Amino acid sequence: MINIIFLGTTSGVPTRARNLPSVFLRYGKERILFDCGEGTQRQLMIKNLKFMKITRIFISHWHADHFAGLLGLVQTMELEGRKEPLFIYGPHKTNEFFEQYISVGYFDHDFEISVQTLDEGDVVKCEGYKVTPFRVEHGIPALGYVFHEDEKVRADMKKAAAFGLSTSPKIGKLKAGKEVVHNGKTVKPEDILMRSPGKKIVYTGDTRQTSNIVKFSEGADLLISDSTFSADFEKRAHGFKHMTSKQAAEIAKKANVKKLVLTHISRRYQETKGGEKVLLDDAKKIFKNAVLAEDFMEIELK
Amino acid sequence: MINIIFLGTTSGVPTRARNLPSVFLRYGKERILFDCGEGTQRQLMIKNLKFMKITRIFISHWHADHFAGLLGLVQTMELEGRKEPLFIYGPHKTNEFFEQYISVGYFDHDFEISVQTLDEGDVVKCEGYKVTPFRVEHGIPALGYVFHEDEKVRADMKKAAAFGLSTSPKIGKLKAGKEVVHNGKTVKPEDILMRSPGKKIVYTGDTRQTSNIVKFSEGADLLISDSTFSADFEKRAHGFKHMTSKQAAEIAKKANVKKLVLTHISRRYQETKGGEKVLLDDAKKIFKNAVLAEDFMEIELK
């Protein structure tokens, strides 16, 4: 099971209702943040999520609204006695920026922070899943991320029985991709194995509409997309290197994703009651299964 | 009139109820922050305080819980089109740290940020008040600050009339400290002027108990003090270079201040309902007019 919780859903400026960008994802023992805007550690606390158990943080790009919560979170982890390493990833210059940022002031950390600069083509391989960065267009080095659960492989026990196999360790070998010989017959993995794809979640970070998002979002269970502006502000969106919710919906449709979450909502829509509805309306004209993110909104993928 | 609003009252780690340290002070057109912990800009918004009108920020020391809200606030000011300069002050290495901090990532600001490193002995002279830094003990360069409203000077019109002076421009000269000659008589400022002291507010930042706070707090209307621990944790307070609420009260008593606000409350007291009461109880045994700070608590000095 994968749990996704939206910790911050505004764009560059926080509001009373929406904190700065961060998406929390729990998978097994892993607790991942995509971006870590100012105030993320407190959002975690308010939602009763264990900030000490965060394992990995993926930064989409180095604008303060996407990273300014890192320093406080690291200081808190140190004050609370963290021992486990923390893994931080981000685009071009991430090692350099992080080093510059974390060494402001007098605070040291004793736990290991492993920082890795990523680019499209890299793969972060973890237990049961991988995270793949892809390039987006935001005027500075910026990445979107695909969280991809590993393919699930299980034996069809009826087919296995037809070969005389039951709980034999040979089934483990087949799962590991090896042929086995049983009762004098060669059994190939595809003879008895059933494969089902793992869940796929895409986070665009901040970006203009670009075909690269379609490419990397193909068939995703969930697309979490920049959706800063309404359709009537398409020119402005382009100028500020963001997307309209309509553009996000167009991508969702082309990529055949199952569900679209609109986030990174401009403050302009939040100032009037119900003002944000236009974003969802614009999107739904193109792609039905769209929702507007809210702080602390949860999505569960089984 | 001076308004003081507590934006963050926890110690190093935020909690559900308390954000990271920041004290807002409004005096005339000036809006000042003492410290700017992570999330300060959002606290300003929640309290409907105009973050764009902040004029000066005094940083007590360079631990992240006291400065990690600066970057986001500056980015927001830029995004919202600020033109007015912003003045930032802090202890030893403030220019260096600020430059390092503000240049992380890709965000530029077009408005002027004037940064000034201060030490005890310096005075920041502004319209109608001054701010005086003083050294405290926190293991790293750290300052407390005295906000001191200018002395109020007005003419006693009865005494002035005795010299034959009424609304003459000569009264202005006397107020400016000059002697005047009227009807052949020399009139000295002290002959007709009444002086009343301006309000005095002291913010300790993070510190051990030290006599220097007593010296600089003498007769203050308000002492806002580090009060991280309860009296039974005096050793721990010393080790972590903080104060107990009892020690804060001892200082308030010795310095003859009018009111004491206990802030920078350790998370340990917030975890149990009513757990913070011990801090106030400890303090009140020594100094009656003490209150425990809460986020968004307001104090008005007339």
Coordinates of C-alpha atoms in Angstrom, one line a residue:
Chain A
M1 CA 0.0 0.0 0.0
I2 CA 1.1 3.5 -0.8
N3 CA -0.1 6.5 1.2
I4 CA 0.3 10.0 -0.2
I5 CA -0.4 13.0 1.9
F6 CA -0.2 16.6 0.7
L7 CA 1.6 18.7 3.2
G8 CA 1.7 21.9 1.2
T9 CA -0.3 22.8 -1.9
T10 CA 0.2 26.6 -2.5
S11 CA 2.6 28.1 -5.1
G12 CA 5.4 30.5 -4.2
V13 CA 3.6 32.3 -1.3
P14 CA 2.0 30.5 1.6
T15 CA -1.6 31.4 2.6
R16 CA -3.7 30.8 5.6
A17 CA -5.1 27.6 4.1
R18 CA -2.1 26.2 2.1
N19 CA 1.5 25.8 3.2
L20 CA 4.4 25.7 0.8
P21 CA 5.0 22.7 -1.4
S22 CA 5.7 19.2 0.0
V23 CA 4.2 15.8 -0.8
F24 CA 4.7 12.9 1.7
L25 CA 4.7 9.3 0.4
R26 CA 4.8 6.3 2.6
Y27 CA 5.7 2.9 1.2
G28 CA 6.6 0.1 3.6
K29 CA 9.3 1.5 5.9
E30 CA 10.1 4.3 3.6
R31 CA 8.8 7.8 4.2
I32 CA 9.6 10.1 1.3
L33 CA 9.1 13.8 0.8
F34 CA 8.9 15.3 -2.7
D35 CA 10.0 18.9 -2.0
C36 CA 10.3 20.4 1.4
G37 CA 8.9 24.0 1.5
E38 CA 9.2 26.1 4.6
G39 CA 7.0 24.8 7.4
T40 CA 7.1 21.2 6.2
Q41 CA 8.3 19.8 9.6
R42 CA 5.4 21.5 11.4
Q43 CA 2.9 20.1 8.8
L44 CA 4.3 16.7 9.5
M45 CA 3.7 17.2 13.2
I46 CA 0.2 18.6 12.8
K47 CA -0.7 15.5 10.8
N48 CA 1.0 13.2 13.3
L49 CA 3.5 11.9 10.8
K50 CA 6.8 10.9 12.3
F51 CA 9.3 13.4 11.0
M52 CA 12.2 11.3 12.4
K53 CA 11.3 8.5 10.1
I54 CA 11.7 10.4 6.8
T55 CA 14.1 8.4 4.8
R56 CA 14.5 10.3 1.5
I57 CA 13.8 13.8 0.2
F58 CA 13.6 14.6 -3.5
I59 CA 13.9 18.3 -4.3
S60 CA 12.4 19.3 -7.7
H61 CA 14.4 22.6 -8.0
W62 CA 16.2 25.2 -6.0
H63 CA 13.6 27.9 -5.5
A64 CA 13.1 28.6 -1.8
D65 CA 9.4 27.6 -1.7
H66 CA 10.5 24.1 -2.6
F67 CA 13.5 23.7 -0.3
A68 CA 13.4 26.2 2.6
G69 CA 12.0 23.6 5.1
L70 CA 15.1 21.4 4.8
L71 CA 17.4 23.3 7.2
G72 CA 14.8 23.3 10.0
L73 CA 14.0 19.6 9.5
V74 CA 17.6 18.6 9.6
Q75 CA 18.2 20.7 12.8
T76 CA 15.2 19.1 14.4
M77 CA 16.3 15.6 13.4
E78 CA 19.7 16.3 15.0
L79 CA 18.1 17.8 18.2
E80 CA 16.0 14.7 18.5
G81 CA 19.0 12.4 18.2
R82 CA 18.7 10.9 14.7
K83 CA 21.1 8.2 14.0
E84 CA 19.9 6.9 10.6
P85 CA 21.2 8.4 7.4
L86 CA 19.0 10.8 5.4
F87 CA 19.1 10.7 1.6
I88 CA 18.6 14.0 -0.3
Y89 CA 18.3 14.2 -4.1
G90 CA 17.9 17.0 -6.5
P91 CA 18.8 18.5 -9.9
H92 CA 22.0 20.0 -11.2
K93 CA 24.0 21.8 -8.4
T94 CA 22.2 20.0 -5.6
N95 CA 25.4 19.0 -3.8
E96 CA 26.8 22.5 -4.1
F97 CA 23.6 24.3 -3.0
F98 CA 22.9 21.9 -0.1
E99 CA 26.5 22.2 1.2
Q100 CA 26.2 26.0 1.0
Y101 CA 22.8 26.0 2.7
I102 CA 23.4 23.5 5.5
S103 CA 26.6 25.3 6.6
V104 CA 24.9 28.6 7.3
G105 CA 25.1 29.4 11.0
Y106 CA 26.5 27.2 13.8
F107 CA 24.5 24.0 13.6
D108 CA 26.2 20.7 13.0
H109 CA 24.6 17.3 12.4
D110 CA 26.1 14.0 13.5
F111 CA 23.9 11.7 11.4
E112 CA 24.9 11.1 7.8
I113 CA 23.2 13.1 5.1
S114 CA 23.9 11.6 1.7
V115 CA 23.3 14.1 -1.1
Q116 CA 23.0 13.1 -4.7
T117 CA 22.6 15.3 -7.8
L118 CA 20.4 13.6 -10.3
D119 CA 19.6 14.1 -14.0
E120 CA 17.3 12.4 -16.4
G121 CA 18.6 8.9 -17.1
D122 CA 19.5 8.2 -13.5
V123 CA 17.6 5.8 -11.4
V124 CA 17.3 5.7 -7.6
K125 CA 16.8 2.0 -6.9
C126 CA 15.4 1.1 -3.5
E127 CA 13.7 -1.8 -1.9
G128 CA 10.6 -2.6 -3.7
Y129 CA 10.6 0.5 -5.9
K130 CA 12.6 3.0 -7.8
V131 CA 12.5 6.7 -8.4
T132 CA 13.3 8.1 -11.8
P133 CA 13.9 11.8 -12.4
F134 CA 13.0 13.5 -15.6
R135 CA 13.6 16.9 -17.0
V136 CA 10.9 19.6 -16.9
E137 CA 10.9 23.2 -18.0
H138 CA 11.1 25.9 -15.4
G139 CA 13.9 28.1 -16.6
I140 CA 16.4 26.6 -14.2
P141 CA 17.5 23.0 -13.7
A142 CA 14.3 21.3 -12.6
L143 CA 13.2 17.7 -12.3
G144 CA 10.0 15.8 -12.1
Y145 CA 10.0 12.4 -10.4
V146 CA 8.4 9.0 -11.1
F147 CA 7.9 6.8 -8.1
H148 CA 7.6 3.3 -9.6
E149 CA 6.8 0.3 -7.4
D150 CA 8.5 -2.9 -8.6
E151 CA 6.5 -5.3 -10.8
K152 CA 4.7 -7.9 -8.6
V153 CA 5.5 -11.4 -9.5
R154 CA 3.7 -14.5 -8.2
A155 CA 3.4 -18.1 -9.2
D156 CA 0.1 -19.3 -10.7
M157 CA -0.2 -22.4 -8.4
K158 CA -2.5 -24.2 -10.9
K159 CA 0.0 -23.9 -13.7
A160 CA 2.8 -24.8 -11.2
A161 CA 0.9 -28.0 -10.2
A162 CA 0.6 -29.0 -13.9
F163 CA 4.4 -29.2 -13.8
G164 CA 4.3 -31.1 -10.5
L165 CA 5.6 -28.0 -8.7
S166 CA 4.1 -26.9 -5.4
T167 CA 6.0 -25.2 -2.6
S168 CA 9.4 -26.3 -4.0
P169 CA 12.3 -23.9 -3.7
K170 CA 12.3 -24.1 -7.5
I171 CA 9.5 -21.7 -7.6
G172 CA 11.8 -19.1 -5.9
K173 CA 14.3 -19.7 -8.6
L174 CA 11.7 -19.2 -11.3
K175 CA 10.6 -16.0 -9.6
A176 CA 14.3 -14.9 -9.7
G177 CA 14.1 -15.3 -13.5
K178 CA 15.8 -18.7 -13.8
E179 CA 14.7 -21.8 -15.6
V180 CA 14.5 -25.0 -13.5
V181 CA 14.4 -28.7 -14.4
H182 CA 11.6 -30.6 -12.6
N183 CA 10.7 -34.3 -13.2
G184 CA 13.0 -34.2 -16.2
K185 CA 11.1 -31.2 -17.8
T186 CA 12.5 -27.7 -18.3
V187 CA 10.2 -25.1 -16.7
K188 CA 10.6 -21.5 -17.8
P189 CA 9.5 -18.5 -15.6
E190 CA 6.8 -17.4 -18.0
D191 CA 5.3 -20.9 -17.8
I192 CA 4.0 -20.4 -14.3
L193 CA 4.5 -16.8 -13.3
M194 CA 1.9 -14.0 -13.3
R195 CA 3.2 -10.5 -13.4
S196 CA 1.3 -7.4 -12.4
P197 CA 2.7 -3.9 -12.7
G198 CA 3.6 -1.9 -9.6
K199 CA 1.9 1.4 -8.8
K200 CA 3.3 4.4 -10.6
I201 CA 3.1 8.0 -9.2
V202 CA 4.4 11.0 -11.0
Y203 CA 5.3 14.4 -9.4
T204 CA 6.0 17.2 -11.9
G205 CA 7.4 19.8 -9.6
D206 CA 7.2 23.3 -11.2
T207 CA 7.1 23.3 -15.0
R208 CA 5.6 24.5 -18.2
Q209 CA 3.6 22.1 -20.2
T210 CA 6.1 19.8 -22.0
S211 CA 5.8 16.5 -23.8
N212 CA 8.4 15.0 -21.5
I213 CA 5.8 14.8 -18.7
V214 CA 3.5 12.8 -21.0
K215 CA 6.4 10.5 -21.8
F216 CA 7.2 9.8 -18.2
S217 CA 3.6 9.7 -17.0
E218 CA 2.4 7.1 -19.4
G219 CA -0.2 4.9 -17.7
A220 CA 0.6 6.3 -14.2
D221 CA -1.9 5.6 -11.4
L222 CA -1.5 9.1 -10.1
L223 CA -0.2 12.3 -11.7
I224 CA 0.5 15.2 -9.2
S225 CA 0.9 18.2 -11.4
D226 CA 1.8 21.9 -11.3
S227 CA -1.5 23.6 -11.8
T228 CA -0.7 27.2 -10.8
F229 CA -3.1 29.0 -13.0
S230 CA -6.6 28.8 -14.6
A231 CA -7.0 28.3 -18.4
D232 CA -7.5 32.1 -19.0
F233 CA -4.0 32.8 -17.7
E234 CA -2.2 30.5 -20.1
K235 CA 0.1 33.3 -21.3
R236 CA 1.0 34.2 -17.7
A237 CA 1.6 30.5 -16.9
H238 CA 4.0 30.3 -19.8
G239 CA 5.7 33.5 -18.8
F240 CA 6.2 32.3 -15.2
K241 CA 7.1 28.8 -16.5
H242 CA 4.1 27.1 -14.9
M243 CA 1.0 25.2 -16.1
T244 CA -2.6 25.9 -16.1
S245 CA -4.9 23.2 -14.8
K246 CA -6.2 22.7 -18.3
Q247 CA -2.7 22.0 -19.5
A248 CA -2.2 19.5 -16.6
A249 CA -5.4 17.8 -17.7
E250 CA -4.2 17.6 -21.3
I251 CA -1.1 15.8 -20.1
A252 CA -3.2 13.5 -17.9
K253 CA -5.3 12.6 -20.9
K254 CA -2.5 12.0 -23.4
A255 CA -0.6 10.0 -20.9
N256 CA -3.6 7.9 -20.0
V257 CA -3.1 8.3 -16.3
K258 CA -5.7 7.1 -13.9
K259 CA -6.0 10.1 -11.6
L260 CA -4.8 13.7 -11.7
V261 CA -4.1 15.9 -8.6
L262 CA -3.9 19.6 -9.3
T263 CA -1.5 21.3 -6.9
H264 CA 0.9 24.4 -6.6
I265 CA -2.2 26.6 -6.6
S266 CA -1.6 30.3 -7.0
R267 CA -2.6 32.6 -4.1
R268 CA -4.8 34.6 -6.4
Y269 CA -7.4 31.8 -6.5
Q270 CA -7.4 31.4 -2.7
E271 CA -8.3 35.0 -1.9
T272 CA -11.9 34.6 -2.9
K273 CA -14.1 32.0 -1.4
G274 CA -14.6 29.2 -4.0
G275 CA -12.1 30.9 -6.2
E276 CA -10.2 27.8 -6.7
K277 CA -13.1 25.9 -8.3
V278 CA -12.3 27.4 -11.7
L279 CA -9.0 25.3 -11.7
L280 CA -10.9 22.1 -11.2
D281 CA -13.6 23.0 -13.7
D282 CA -11.1 23.8 -16.4
A283 CA -9.3 20.5 -15.8
K284 CA -12.5 18.4 -15.7
K285 CA -13.5 19.5 -19.1
I286 CA -10.5 17.6 -20.5
F287 CA -9.9 14.9 -17.9
K288 CA -12.7 13.7 -15.6
N289 CA -10.8 12.0 -12.7
A290 CA -9.1 15.2 -11.5
V291 CA -9.1 16.6 -7.9
L292 CA -7.8 19.8 -6.4
A293 CA -5.2 19.2 -3.8
E294 CA -5.7 20.5 -0.3
D295 CA -3.3 20.5 2.6
F296 CA -3.5 17.2 4.5
M297 CA -5.5 15.5 1.7
E298 CA -4.7 11.8 1.6
I299 CA -4.7 9.3 -1.2
E300 CA -4.2 5.6 -0.7
L301 CA -3.1 3.3 -3.5
K302 CA -3.7 -0.4 -3.0
Chain B
M1 CA 1.6 52.9 21.2
I2 CA 3.6 49.8 20.8
N3 CA 2.1 46.4 19.9
I4 CA 3.9 43.2 20.5
I5 CA 2.7 40.0 19.0
F6 CA 4.3 36.6 19.6
L7 CA 4.5 34.7 16.3
G8 CA 6.5 31.8 17.6
T9 CA 7.1 30.7 21.2
T10 CA 8.6 27.2 21.1
S11 CA 12.3 26.4 21.5
G12 CA 14.3 24.5 18.8
V13 CA 11.6 22.2 17.6
P14 CA 8.1 23.4 16.5
T15 CA 5.0 21.8 17.9
R16 CA 1.4 21.7 16.9
A17 CA 0.7 24.7 19.2
R18 CA 3.9 26.7 19.0
N19 CA 5.8 27.8 15.9
L20 CA 9.5 28.6 15.9
P21 CA 10.7 31.9 17.5
S22 CA 9.7 35.3 16.3
V23 CA 8.4 38.4 18.0
F24 CA 6.6 41.1 16.0
L25 CA 6.7 44.7 17.3
R26 CA 4.8 47.6 15.7
Y27 CA 5.7 51.2 16.5
G28 CA 4.3 53.9 14.3
K29 CA 5.1 52.9 10.7
E30 CA 7.8 50.5 11.8
R31 CA 7.1 46.8 11.9
I32 CA 10.0 44.9 13.4
L33 CA 10.7 41.2 13.9
F34 CA 13.0 39.9 16.6
D35 CA 14.1 36.6 15.1
C36 CA 12.5 34.9 12.1
G37 CA 12.1 31.2 12.7
E38 CA 10.8 28.9 10.0
G39 CA 7.1 29.6 9.2
T40 CA 7.2 33.2 10.4
Q41 CA 5.7 34.5 7.1
R42 CA 2.7 32.2 7.4
Q43 CA 2.2 33.2 11.1
L44 CA 2.1 36.8 9.9
M45 CA -0.5 35.9 7.4
I46 CA -2.6 33.9 9.8
K47 CA -2.6 36.9 12.2
N48 CA -3.4 39.3 9.3
L49 CA -0.2 41.2 9.8
K50 CA 1.2 42.8 6.6
F51 CA 4.4 40.9 5.9
M52 CA 5.2 43.4 3.1
K53 CA 5.4 46.2 5.7
I54 CA 8.1 44.6 7.8
T55 CA 10.9 47.2 8.0
R56 CA 13.6 45.6 10.2
I57 CA 14.6 42.2 11.4
F58 CA 16.9 41.6 14.3
I59 CA 18.4 38.1 14.5
S60 CA 19.6 37.1 17.9
H61 CA 21.9 34.3 16.7
W62 CA 22.5 32.0 13.8
H63 CA 20.8 28.8 14.9
A64 CA 18.2 27.7 12.3
D65 CA 15.2 27.9 14.6
H66 CA 15.9 31.7 14.8
F67 CA 16.6 32.5 11.2
A68 CA 15.2 29.8 8.9
G69 CA 12.1 31.9 8.0
L70 CA 14.2 34.7 6.4
L71 CA 14.7 33.1 3.0
G72 CA 11.0 32.4 2.4
L73 CA 10.0 35.9 3.7
V74 CA 12.5 37.6 1.3
Q75 CA 11.3 35.5 -1.6
T76 CA 7.7 36.3 -0.9
M77 CA 8.5 40.0 -0.6
E78 CA 10.2 39.8 -4.0
L79 CA 7.3 37.9 -5.6
E80 CA 4.8 40.4 -4.2
G81 CA 6.8 43.3 -5.7
R82 CA 8.5 44.9 -2.7
K83 CA 10.3 48.2 -3.5
E84 CA 11.2 49.4 0.0
P85 CA 14.5 48.4 1.5
L86 CA 14.6 45.8 4.3
F87 CA 17.1 46.2 7.2
I88 CA 18.5 43.0 8.7
Y89 CA 20.7 43.1 11.8
G90 CA 22.5 40.4 13.8
P91 CA 25.6 39.4 15.7
H92 CA 29.1 38.6 14.5
K93 CA 29.2 37.0 11.0
T94 CA 25.7 38.2 10.1
N95 CA 26.8 39.8 6.8
E96 CA 28.7 36.6 5.9
F97 CA 26.0 34.2 6.9
F98 CA 23.2 36.2 5.3
E99 CA 25.1 36.4 2.0
Q100 CA 25.8 32.7 2.0
Y101 CA 22.1 31.9 2.9
I102 CA 20.4 34.3 0.5
S103 CA 22.4 33.1 -2.5
V104 CA 21.4 29.4 -2.1
G105 CA 19.4 28.5 -5.2
Y106 CA 18.2 30.7 -8.1
F107 CA 16.2 33.4 -6.5
D108 CA 17.2 37.1 -6.9
H109 CA 15.7 40.1 -5.1
D110 CA 15.5 43.5 -6.7
F111 CA 14.7 45.5 -3.5
E112 CA 17.5 46.6 -1.3
I113 CA 18.5 44.4 1.7
S114 CA 20.7 46.3 4.1
V115 CA 22.5 43.9 6.4
Q116 CA 24.4 45.1 9.5
T117 CA 26.5 43.1 11.9
L118 CA 26.1 44.5 15.4
D119 CA 27.9 44.1 18.7
E120 CA 27.3 45.5 22.2
G121 CA 28.1 49.2 22.1
D122 CA 26.3 49.7 18.8
V123 CA 23.1 51.6 18.6
V124 CA 20.5 51.4 15.8
K125 CA 18.9 54.9 15.9
C126 CA 15.5 55.1 14.2
E127 CA 12.7 57.6 14.2
G128 CA 11.3 57.8 17.7
Y129 CA 13.3 54.9 19.1
K130 CA 16.6 53.1 19.1
V131 CA 17.6 49.5 19.4
T132 CA 20.6 48.5 21.4
P133 CA 22.2 45.1 21.2
F134 CA 23.8 43.5 24.2
R135 CA 25.8 40.3 24.6
V136 CA 24.3 37.2 26.0
E137 CA 25.7 33.7 26.6
H138 CA 24.7 31.0 24.2
G139 CA 28.0 29.4 23.3
I140 CA 28.1 31.2 20.0
P141 CA 27.9 34.9 19.1
A142 CA 24.5 35.9 20.4
L143 CA 22.7 39.2 21.2
G144 CA 19.8 40.3 23.1
Y145 CA 18.1 43.6 22.1
V146 CA 16.7 46.6 23.9
F147 CA 14.0 48.5 22.0
H148 CA 13.9 51.9 23.6
E149 CA 11.4 54.5 22.7
D150 CA 12.8 58.1 22.8
E151 CA 12.1 60.1 25.9
K152 CA 9.0 62.2 25.5
V153 CA 9.5 65.9 26.0
R154 CA 6.8 68.4 26.3
A155 CA 6.5 71.9 27.6
D156 CA 4.7 72.6 30.9
M157 CA 2.5 75.5 29.5
K158 CA 2.0 76.9 33.0
K159 CA 5.7 77.2 33.5
A160 CA 6.1 78.6 30.0
A161 CA 3.4 81.2 30.6
A162 CA 5.4 82.4 33.7
F163 CA 8.2 83.3 31.3
G164 CA 5.7 84.9 28.9
L165 CA 6.0 82.1 26.4
S166 CA 3.0 80.5 24.8
T167 CA 3.1 79.0 21.3
S168 CA 6.3 80.8 20.4
P169 CA 8.7 79.0 18.1
K170 CA 11.1 79.5 21.1
I171 CA 9.4 76.5 22.7
G172 CA 10.6 74.4 19.8
K173 CA 14.1 75.6 20.4
L174 CA 13.9 74.7 24.1
K175 CA 12.6 71.3 23.2
A176 CA 15.6 71.0 20.9
G177 CA 17.8 71.6 24.0
K178 CA 18.7 75.2 23.3
E179 CA 18.4 78.2 25.7
V180 CA 16.4 81.1 24.5
V181 CA 16.1 84.7 25.5
H182 CA 12.6 86.0 25.9
N183 CA 11.6 89.5 27.3
G184 CA 15.2 90.0 28.2
K185 CA 15.3 86.8 30.3
T186 CA 17.3 83.6 29.6
V187 CA 15.1 80.5 29.6
K188 CA 16.7 77.1 29.9
P189 CA 15.1 73.9 28.7
E190 CA 14.8 72.5 32.2
D191 CA 12.9 75.6 33.2
I192 CA 9.8 74.6 31.3
L193 CA 10.2 71.1 29.9
M194 CA 8.7 67.9 31.3
R195 CA 10.4 64.7 30.4
S196 CA 8.9 61.2 30.6
P197 CA 10.9 58.2 29.7
G198 CA 9.9 56.2 26.6
K199 CA 8.9 52.6 26.8
K200 CA 11.6 50.0 27.1
I201 CA 11.3 46.4 25.8
V202 CA 14.0 43.8 26.1
Y203 CA 14.3 40.6 24.1
T204 CA 17.0 38.2 25.4
G205 CA 17.1 35.7 22.5
D206 CA 18.7 32.4 23.6
T207 CA 20.9 32.7 26.7
R208 CA 22.1 31.3 30.0
Q209 CA 21.4 33.5 33.0
T210 CA 23.9 36.4 32.9
S211 CA 24.2 39.6 34.8
N212 CA 24.4 41.5 31.5
I213 CA 20.7 40.9 31.0
V214 CA 20.0 42.5 34.3
K215 CA 22.2 45.5 33.4
F216 CA 20.4 46.1 30.1
S217 CA 16.9 45.3 31.4
E218 CA 17.0 47.8 34.2
G219 CA 13.5 49.3 34.7
A220 CA 12.2 47.8 31.4
D221 CA 8.4 47.9 30.8
L222 CA 8.7 44.4 29.3
L223 CA 11.2 41.6 29.4
I224 CA 10.8 38.9 26.9
S225 CA 13.0 36.1 28.1
D226 CA 14.4 32.7 27.2
S227 CA 12.6 30.3 29.5
T228 CA 13.3 27.0 28.0
F229 CA 13.2 24.8 31.1
S230 CA 11.6 24.5 34.5
A231 CA 13.6 25.1 37.7
D232 CA 14.3 21.4 38.3
F233 CA 16.2 21.3 35.0
E234 CA 18.7 24.1 35.9
K235 CA 21.7 21.9 35.2
R236 CA 20.3 21.0 31.8
A237 CA 19.5 24.6 31.1
H238 CA 23.1 25.5 31.8
G239 CA 24.4 22.7 29.7
F240 CA 22.2 23.7 26.7
K241 CA 23.0 27.4 27.4
H242 CA 19.4 28.4 28.1
M243 CA 17.5 29.6 31.2
T244 CA 14.9 28.2 33.5
S245 CA 11.8 30.3 34.0
K246 CA 13.0 30.7 37.6
Q247 CA 16.2 32.3 36.4
A248 CA 14.3 34.6 34.0
A249 CA 12.2 35.7 37.0
E250 CA 15.3 36.3 39.1
I251 CA 16.5 38.6 36.4
A252 CA 13.2 40.4 36.1
K253 CA 13.2 41.0 39.8
K254 CA 16.8 42.2 40.0
A255 CA 16.3 44.5 37.0
N256 CA 13.0 45.9 38.4
V257 CA 11.1 45.3 35.2
K258 CA 7.4 45.8 35.1
K259 CA 6.4 42.6 33.2
L260 CA 8.0 39.4 32.3
V261 CA 7.1 37.2 29.3
L262 CA 8.4 33.6 29.4
T263 CA 9.1 32.2 25.9
H264 CA 11.2 29.7 24.0
I265 CA 9.4 26.9 25.7
S266 CA 10.8 23.4 25.4
R267 CA 8.7 20.9 23.6
R268 CA 8.9 18.6 26.7
Y269 CA 6.4 20.8 28.5
Q270 CA 4.0 20.9 25.6
E271 CA 3.6 17.2 25.3
T272 CA 1.4 16.9 28.4
K273 CA -1.7 18.9 28.8
G274 CA -1.1 21.7 31.3
G275 CA 2.6 20.7 31.4
E276 CA 3.7 24.2 30.7
K277 CA 2.1 25.5 33.9
V278 CA 5.2 24.5 35.9
L279 CA 7.2 27.1 34.1
L280 CA 4.8 29.9 35.1
D281 CA 4.5 28.6 38.7
D282 CA 8.3 28.5 39.1
A283 CA 8.6 32.1 37.8
K284 CA 5.7 33.5 39.9
K285 CA 7.3 32.4 43.1
I286 CA 10.0 35.0 42.4
F287 CA 8.3 37.6 40.2
K288 CA 4.6 38.1 40.3
N289 CA 3.9 39.8 37.0
A290 CA 5.0 37.0 34.7
V291 CA 3.0 35.5 31.8
L292 CA 3.7 32.5 29.6
A293 CA 3.9 33.4 26.0
E294 CA 1.5 31.8 23.5
D295 CA 1.5 32.0 19.7
F296 CA -0.4 35.1 18.6
M297 CA -0.5 36.6 22.2
E298 CA -0.6 40.3 22.0
I299 CA 0.7 43.0 24.4
E300 CA 0.0 46.6 24.0
L301 CA 2.1 49.3 25.7
K302 CA 0.6 52.8 25.8

